[in-house]
Amino acid sequence: SVESGVRYIHPDRTLKNITGSFGPSIDVSEASPFTIYRASATLKFGDKLRCMGSYREPWGGHAEYGQNWTYTGSATAQHFSSEDYGLTCAVSMALEKGMLSLVGGYSWQTIRYELDQFFAVGPGFTATTRVEDSSSAWRLGLAYEIPEYALRASLIWNSAVDYDMRGTVINPVAPFAGPVAGSITMPQSVEAKFQSGVAPGWLAFGAVKWTDWSVADNMPLCSTALPFACTQPFAVSGLTLLFKDSWTVTLGAAHQFSEQFSLAGSLTWDQGATQGFTSQTDTWIAGLTAVLTPAKGVEFKLGGTAGIMTSGSLSTMTLPGGIPNPVGYTASFGNDLVYSLNGSAVFRF
């Protein structure tokens, strides 16, 4: 089978009551919309082995602050993107009831971080940060299914991924700008999924995921000319998150109205990873997806979500190690909207 999909995500987070090192600022829209893509191809080798090659974009975050707010020295734009090329295989064995599968896989991941800043000193000048790296990731898990009941349960662990970021900082007034390096770890996760038929034409499903976001705390970037390891006091740029571990829980149901049309609805709670340095608070999301099967082996999914990013406040006044942030600020934000649109196509051979 072959599958491809696309998802458009539009978060609408606005920072308000901004003040800090340079006094008050106008409100500013923090998040900007972005699109993520995925594709996969699956082959079966007899009844006991199947493998899937995949492309996905597991990590991402985008912000376009612009140059009208006071804290352009913190950021005018910020982008974090990723690509994952993976191979996952499952070896299955028949039990007295159902099928048990051992799942394992490998991925080659690339992440990129981009930061634009504007400093209103004299005529003003722009500073840019561009760093990236590639690294390996692993996954391992178990799955159990009873096809006649549409029952499937799985438990999958995804490894943490360590990156040694390298690139360039262009800043006319920073004495150690130029080639830079730093490190960051993207988190491991464990996800349990379950689905089962509960009545003729009805399916219930759910998922629970733990993500070790606390490892993604800080990425100071230092000049490669330094003869020692990069730490915050010597950083010329970087990314500070100070996240905590988080949970994501999804519950939903699907109903098959006919051989050609099904509808699925879900509710997701995504625990915010912020500890007060960023605005990633708890999010509640409702989703609806239509599944169209116009012919045997052909499936189209069209859907969307709408959710609330809960209110809170943040402060970037202090960097890791208790270092004062020269472009730090505090801000509050309300219950903001986030929505997405998605579509996919599957062709089974």
Tab-separated table of C-alpha atoms in Angstrom:
chain	number	residue	atom	x	y	z
A	1	SER	CA	0.000	0.000	0.000
A	2	VAL	CA	0.969	3.624	-0.506
A	3	GLU	CA	-0.222	6.550	1.629
A	4	SER	CA	0.365	10.290	1.539
A	5	GLY	CA	-1.043	13.076	3.656
A	6	VAL	CA	-0.847	16.777	4.402
A	7	ARG	CA	-1.906	18.852	7.405
A	8	TYR	CA	-2.282	22.628	7.693
A	9	ILE	CA	-2.057	23.956	11.263
A	10	HIS	CA	-3.069	27.482	12.277
A	11	PRO	CA	-2.382	28.452	15.911
A	12	ASP	CA	-3.597	31.925	16.880
A	13	ARG	CA	-1.567	32.803	19.973
A	14	THR	CA	-1.320	36.510	20.899
A	15	LEU	CA	1.017	37.871	23.573
A	16	LYS	CA	-0.434	40.749	25.615
A	17	ASN	CA	0.632	43.047	28.468
A	18	ILE	CA	4.237	42.789	27.301
A	19	THR	CA	6.903	44.579	29.316
A	20	GLY	CA	10.512	43.993	30.269
A	21	SER	CA	14.028	45.291	29.755
A	22	PHE	CA	12.928	47.974	27.271
A	23	GLY	CA	9.551	48.856	28.755
A	24	PRO	CA	6.064	48.053	27.418
A	25	SER	CA	5.246	46.772	23.940
A	26	ILE	CA	2.225	46.476	21.712
A	27	ASP	CA	0.493	43.088	21.569
A	28	VAL	CA	2.087	40.670	19.130
A	29	SER	CA	0.959	37.504	17.367
A	30	GLU	CA	3.415	34.811	18.379
A	31	ALA	CA	2.506	31.739	16.317
A	32	SER	CA	2.295	31.460	12.547
A	33	PRO	CA	0.547	28.802	10.421
A	34	PHE	CA	2.545	25.966	8.894
A	35	THR	CA	2.060	22.803	6.840
A	36	ILE	CA	3.438	19.327	7.488
A	37	TYR	CA	3.647	16.419	5.058
A	38	ARG	CA	3.927	12.664	5.373
A	39	ALA	CA	4.138	9.670	3.048
A	40	SER	CA	4.660	5.934	3.409
A	41	ALA	CA	4.815	2.707	1.450
A	42	THR	CA	4.201	-0.730	2.977
A	43	LEU	CA	5.189	-4.150	1.636
A	44	LYS	CA	4.256	-7.586	2.962
A	45	PHE	CA	6.690	-10.480	2.805
A	46	GLY	CA	4.456	-13.480	3.370
A	47	ASP	CA	2.129	-13.664	6.357
A	48	LYS	CA	4.679	-12.904	9.069
A	49	LEU	CA	6.721	-9.904	7.949
A	50	ARG	CA	5.772	-6.458	6.736
A	51	CYS	CA	7.881	-3.320	6.396
A	52	MET	CA	7.062	0.347	5.895
A	53	GLY	CA	9.251	3.101	4.511
A	54	SER	CA	8.118	6.536	5.620
A	55	TYR	CA	8.695	10.269	5.450
A	56	ARG	CA	7.351	12.565	8.155
A	57	GLU	CA	8.025	15.857	9.925
A	58	PRO	CA	7.904	15.027	13.648
A	59	TRP	CA	9.009	18.317	15.225
A	60	GLY	CA	8.008	21.830	14.287
A	61	GLY	CA	7.275	25.290	15.576
A	62	HIS	CA	7.005	28.612	13.806
A	63	ALA	CA	6.621	32.220	14.933
A	64	GLU	CA	6.519	35.490	12.992
A	65	TYR	CA	6.626	38.420	15.445
A	66	GLY	CA	7.472	41.118	12.913
A	67	GLN	CA	9.357	44.373	13.599
A	68	ASN	CA	6.610	46.446	15.199
A	69	TRP	CA	6.942	45.219	18.756
A	70	THR	CA	9.524	46.413	21.266
A	71	TYR	CA	11.408	43.134	21.689
A	72	THR	CA	12.662	42.581	18.152
A	73	GLY	CA	16.058	41.949	19.748
A	74	SER	CA	14.559	38.755	21.122
A	75	ALA	CA	13.083	37.644	17.796
A	76	THR	CA	11.326	38.876	14.690
A	77	ALA	CA	10.953	35.325	13.367
A	78	GLN	CA	11.730	31.876	14.708
A	79	HIS	CA	11.445	28.535	12.908
A	80	PHE	CA	12.144	24.963	14.026
A	81	SER	CA	11.616	22.225	11.432
A	82	SER	CA	12.448	18.555	10.955
A	83	GLU	CA	12.485	15.674	8.492
A	84	ASP	CA	12.407	11.958	9.280
A	85	TYR	CA	13.151	9.166	6.804
A	86	GLY	CA	12.287	5.867	8.430
A	87	LEU	CA	12.009	2.119	7.982
A	88	THR	CA	9.756	0.155	10.335
A	89	CYS	CA	9.193	-3.604	10.255
A	90	ALA	CA	6.857	-5.929	12.133
A	91	VAL	CA	7.346	-9.659	12.639
A	92	SER	CA	4.076	-11.418	13.502
A	93	MET	CA	3.157	-14.716	15.082
A	94	ALA	CA	-0.268	-16.312	15.375
A	95	LEU	CA	-1.596	-16.994	18.859
A	96	GLU	CA	-4.513	-19.157	19.896
A	97	LYS	CA	-6.553	-15.980	19.591
A	98	GLY	CA	-5.265	-13.117	17.485
A	99	MET	CA	-1.846	-12.064	16.280
A	100	LEU	CA	1.173	-10.715	18.194
A	101	SER	CA	3.757	-8.541	16.429
A	102	LEU	CA	7.204	-7.309	17.388
A	103	VAL	CA	7.787	-3.862	15.900
A	104	GLY	CA	11.159	-2.207	15.329
A	105	GLY	CA	12.463	0.626	13.232
A	106	TYR	CA	15.215	3.093	12.387
A	107	SER	CA	15.068	6.723	11.268
A	108	TRP	CA	17.482	9.296	9.926
A	109	GLN	CA	16.333	12.677	11.216
A	110	THR	CA	17.355	16.215	10.347
A	111	ILE	CA	16.400	19.304	12.357
A	112	ARG	CA	16.906	22.983	11.526
A	113	TYR	CA	16.651	26.083	13.687
A	114	GLU	CA	16.369	29.613	12.299
A	115	LEU	CA	16.241	32.846	14.304
A	116	ASP	CA	15.937	36.407	13.010
A	117	GLN	CA	16.490	39.407	15.301
A	118	PHE	CA	16.465	43.173	14.782
A	119	PHE	CA	18.375	45.545	17.036
A	120	ALA	CA	17.277	49.198	16.901
A	121	VAL	CA	20.756	50.588	17.580
A	122	GLY	CA	21.743	53.544	15.387
A	123	PRO	CA	20.325	52.809	11.936
A	124	GLY	CA	19.392	49.330	13.160
A	125	PHE	CA	20.778	45.976	12.108
A	126	THR	CA	19.570	42.412	11.628
A	127	ALA	CA	21.092	39.309	13.202
A	128	THR	CA	20.427	35.812	11.873
A	129	THR	CA	21.020	32.318	13.233
A	130	ARG	CA	20.989	29.223	11.027
A	131	VAL	CA	21.973	25.819	12.456
A	132	GLU	CA	21.143	22.191	11.662
A	133	ASP	CA	22.230	18.589	12.167
A	134	SER	CA	21.225	15.015	11.336
A	135	SER	CA	21.152	11.993	13.622
A	136	SER	CA	19.742	8.495	14.120
A	137	ALA	CA	16.556	7.481	15.945
A	138	TRP	CA	15.136	4.092	16.939
A	139	ARG	CA	11.782	2.644	17.895
A	140	LEU	CA	10.652	-0.627	19.383
A	141	GLY	CA	7.293	-2.006	20.443
A	142	LEU	CA	4.604	-4.656	20.525
A	143	ALA	CA	1.215	-4.901	18.828
A	144	TYR	CA	-1.667	-7.321	19.326
A	145	GLU	CA	-4.711	-7.640	17.094
A	146	ILE	CA	-7.832	-9.688	16.540
A	147	PRO	CA	-9.033	-8.668	13.059
A	148	GLU	CA	-12.547	-10.120	13.371
A	149	TYR	CA	-13.234	-7.772	16.299
A	150	ALA	CA	-11.358	-4.833	14.744
A	151	LEU	CA	-9.273	-4.986	17.921
A	152	ARG	CA	-5.731	-3.676	17.950
A	153	ALA	CA	-3.486	-2.612	20.828
A	154	SER	CA	0.076	-1.347	20.550
A	155	LEU	CA	2.849	0.026	22.734
A	156	ILE	CA	5.682	1.843	20.935
A	157	TRP	CA	8.835	3.444	22.334
A	158	ASN	CA	10.649	6.086	20.292
A	159	SER	CA	14.215	6.902	21.260
A	160	ALA	CA	15.634	10.278	22.185
A	161	VAL	CA	17.760	11.884	19.471
A	162	ASP	CA	20.964	13.821	20.183
A	163	TYR	CA	21.997	16.594	17.812
A	164	ASP	CA	25.273	18.495	17.524
A	165	MET	CA	24.013	21.613	15.815
A	166	ARG	CA	26.335	23.591	13.566
A	167	GLY	CA	25.850	26.648	11.434
A	168	THR	CA	26.339	30.397	11.384
A	169	VAL	CA	25.364	33.443	13.421
A	170	ILE	CA	25.553	36.737	11.538
A	171	ASN	CA	25.608	39.627	14.017
A	172	PRO	CA	27.609	42.806	13.282
A	173	VAL	CA	28.234	43.624	16.954
A	174	ALA	CA	28.755	40.165	18.494
A	175	PRO	CA	32.519	39.568	18.928
A	176	PHE	CA	32.261	35.801	18.476
A	177	ALA	CA	29.667	35.616	15.692
A	178	GLY	CA	30.375	33.440	12.672
A	179	PRO	CA	30.573	29.632	12.740
A	180	VAL	CA	28.786	28.323	15.832
A	181	ALA	CA	27.975	25.000	17.455
A	182	GLY	CA	25.697	23.729	20.192
A	183	SER	CA	23.729	20.659	21.180
A	184	ILE	CA	20.125	19.715	21.875
A	185	THR	CA	18.278	16.467	22.547
A	186	MET	CA	14.845	15.769	21.118
A	187	PRO	CA	12.750	13.673	23.488
A	188	GLN	CA	12.035	9.983	23.741
A	189	SER	CA	8.370	8.996	23.944
A	190	VAL	CA	6.169	6.036	24.802
A	191	GLU	CA	2.721	5.715	23.221
A	192	ALA	CA	-0.047	3.197	23.869
A	193	LYS	CA	-2.904	2.915	21.353
A	194	PHE	CA	-6.080	0.858	21.492
A	195	GLN	CA	-9.086	0.316	19.247
A	196	SER	CA	-11.961	-2.148	19.220
A	197	GLY	CA	-15.299	-2.716	17.616
A	198	VAL	CA	-18.016	-2.018	20.188
A	199	ALA	CA	-21.190	-2.531	18.120
A	200	PRO	CA	-22.054	-3.261	14.478
A	201	GLY	CA	-20.493	-0.455	12.447
A	202	TRP	CA	-18.979	1.240	15.514
A	203	LEU	CA	-15.350	1.514	16.593
A	204	ALA	CA	-13.907	3.047	19.774
A	205	PHE	CA	-10.286	4.153	19.984
A	206	GLY	CA	-7.875	5.885	22.308
A	207	ALA	CA	-4.229	6.729	22.863
A	208	VAL	CA	-1.971	7.805	25.722
A	209	LYS	CA	1.480	9.266	25.045
A	210	TRP	CA	4.277	10.369	27.368
A	211	THR	CA	6.972	12.637	25.955
A	212	ASP	CA	10.238	13.331	27.764
A	213	TRP	CA	10.255	17.033	26.915
A	214	SER	CA	12.422	17.919	29.923
A	215	VAL	CA	15.539	16.943	27.932
A	216	ALA	CA	14.823	19.776	25.467
A	217	ASP	CA	15.735	22.485	27.937
A	218	ASN	CA	18.301	24.761	26.333
A	219	MET	CA	20.496	25.019	23.229
A	220	PRO	CA	23.195	27.682	23.697
A	221	LEU	CA	25.180	28.360	20.523
A	222	CYS	CA	28.818	29.396	20.881
A	223	SER	CA	31.621	30.254	18.508
A	224	THR	CA	33.524	27.223	17.258
A	225	ALA	CA	36.691	29.190	18.075
A	226	LEU	CA	36.141	28.666	21.796
A	227	PRO	CA	38.531	26.049	23.225
A	228	PHE	CA	35.943	24.701	25.680
A	229	ALA	CA	32.385	23.370	25.712
A	230	CYS	CA	29.564	25.775	24.935
A	231	THR	CA	27.677	27.077	27.979
A	232	GLN	CA	25.110	29.844	28.386
A	233	PRO	CA	27.533	32.594	29.572
A	234	PHE	CA	29.477	32.317	26.287
A	235	ALA	CA	26.506	31.914	23.925
A	236	VAL	CA	26.044	34.331	21.018
A	237	SER	CA	22.622	32.875	20.148
A	238	GLY	CA	20.487	29.844	20.915
A	239	LEU	CA	17.109	28.396	21.766
A	240	THR	CA	15.753	28.255	25.321
A	241	LEU	CA	12.688	26.096	26.052
A	242	LEU	CA	12.977	24.846	29.668
A	243	PHE	CA	10.232	22.294	28.992
A	244	LYS	CA	8.851	19.655	31.336
A	245	ASP	CA	7.625	16.150	30.502
A	246	SER	CA	4.072	16.017	29.176
A	247	TRP	CA	1.169	13.671	28.491
A	248	THR	CA	-1.229	13.513	25.552
A	249	VAL	CA	-4.542	11.641	25.796
A	250	THR	CA	-6.978	10.991	22.920
A	251	LEU	CA	-10.409	9.345	23.000
A	252	GLY	CA	-12.693	8.861	20.032
A	253	ALA	CA	-15.228	6.837	18.110
A	254	ALA	CA	-15.927	6.042	14.465
A	255	HIS	CA	-19.086	4.909	12.684
A	256	GLN	CA	-19.410	3.244	9.293
A	257	PHE	CA	-22.525	4.571	7.593
A	258	SER	CA	-22.003	2.538	4.433
A	259	GLU	CA	-19.325	0.626	2.547
A	260	GLN	CA	-18.214	3.934	1.071
A	261	PHE	CA	-18.492	6.399	3.986
A	262	SER	CA	-17.370	6.529	7.614
A	263	LEU	CA	-17.047	9.329	10.139
A	264	ALA	CA	-14.670	9.561	13.116
A	265	GLY	CA	-14.640	12.043	15.985
A	266	SER	CA	-12.055	12.553	18.711
A	267	LEU	CA	-11.164	14.681	21.724
A	268	THR	CA	-7.518	15.262	22.683
A	269	TRP	CA	-5.914	16.778	25.760
A	270	ASP	CA	-2.300	17.790	25.191
A	271	GLN	CA	-0.572	18.756	28.414
A	272	GLY	CA	1.511	21.879	28.027
A	273	ALA	CA	5.263	21.433	28.334
A	274	THR	CA	5.942	25.003	29.434
A	275	GLN	CA	7.330	25.854	32.846
A	276	GLY	CA	6.807	29.571	32.325
A	277	PHE	CA	9.490	30.473	29.770
A	278	THR	CA	7.271	29.764	26.735
A	279	SER	CA	3.545	29.761	25.913
A	280	GLN	CA	3.045	26.013	25.292
A	281	THR	CA	0.165	25.542	27.766
A	282	ASP	CA	-2.488	22.794	27.886
A	283	THR	CA	-4.481	22.380	24.683
A	284	TRP	CA	-7.912	20.806	24.170
A	285	ILE	CA	-8.670	19.728	20.593
A	286	ALA	CA	-11.807	18.266	18.977
A	287	GLY	CA	-11.420	16.520	15.643
A	288	LEU	CA	-13.708	15.202	12.906
A	289	THR	CA	-12.615	13.076	9.940
A	290	ALA	CA	-14.606	11.734	6.996
A	291	VAL	CA	-13.368	8.500	5.408
A	292	LEU	CA	-14.350	7.915	1.786
A	293	THR	CA	-13.864	4.524	0.098
A	294	PRO	CA	-15.000	4.966	-3.519
A	295	ALA	CA	-13.475	1.677	-4.720
A	296	LYS	CA	-11.796	-1.397	-3.337
A	297	GLY	CA	-8.300	-0.561	-2.136
A	298	VAL	CA	-8.816	3.198	-2.372
A	299	GLU	CA	-9.375	5.414	0.667
A	300	PHE	CA	-9.514	9.176	1.137
A	301	LYS	CA	-9.612	10.995	4.462
A	302	LEU	CA	-10.681	14.612	4.876
A	303	GLY	CA	-10.854	16.224	8.278
A	304	GLY	CA	-10.095	19.033	10.619
A	305	THR	CA	-9.679	20.011	14.225
A	306	ALA	CA	-10.532	22.991	16.393
A	307	GLY	CA	-9.114	23.618	19.817
A	308	ILE	CA	-8.295	25.940	22.664
A	309	MET	CA	-4.774	26.768	23.824
A	310	THR	CA	-5.311	27.660	27.478
A	311	SER	CA	-4.322	30.983	29.007
A	312	GLY	CA	-1.240	31.770	31.049
A	313	SER	CA	1.841	33.947	31.316
A	314	LEU	CA	5.532	33.745	30.538
A	315	SER	CA	8.795	35.389	31.478
A	316	THR	CA	12.055	35.305	29.524
A	317	MET	CA	13.807	37.685	31.925
A	318	THR	CA	16.213	35.035	33.240
A	319	LEU	CA	18.207	32.569	31.149
A	320	PRO	CA	19.480	29.172	32.365
A	321	GLY	CA	22.087	29.505	35.090
A	322	GLY	CA	20.387	32.594	36.506
A	323	ILE	CA	21.832	34.845	33.797
A	324	PRO	CA	19.784	38.022	33.159
A	325	ASN	CA	18.368	38.156	29.635
A	326	PRO	CA	19.272	41.539	28.073
A	327	VAL	CA	16.255	41.317	25.745
A	328	GLY	CA	13.937	39.561	28.204
A	329	TYR	CA	10.261	40.326	28.666
A	330	THR	CA	7.114	39.162	30.433
A	331	ALA	CA	3.737	38.629	28.782
A	332	SER	CA	0.306	37.128	29.312
A	333	PHE	CA	-2.051	35.406	26.888
A	334	GLY	CA	-5.675	34.331	26.874
A	335	ASN	CA	-7.499	31.214	25.727
A	336	ASP	CA	-6.466	31.240	22.079
A	337	LEU	CA	-7.754	29.236	19.129
A	338	VAL	CA	-5.917	26.637	17.105
A	339	TYR	CA	-7.335	24.777	14.120
A	340	SER	CA	-6.096	22.431	11.430
A	341	LEU	CA	-7.184	20.905	8.132
A	342	ASN	CA	-5.888	17.564	6.920
A	343	GLY	CA	-6.238	15.151	4.057
A	344	SER	CA	-4.739	11.835	3.017
A	345	ALA	CA	-5.023	9.162	0.364
A	346	VAL	CA	-4.339	5.424	0.620
A	347	PHE	CA	-3.985	2.986	-2.264
A	348	ARG	CA	-3.793	-0.704	-1.370
A	349	PHE	CA	-2.490	-3.241	-3.881
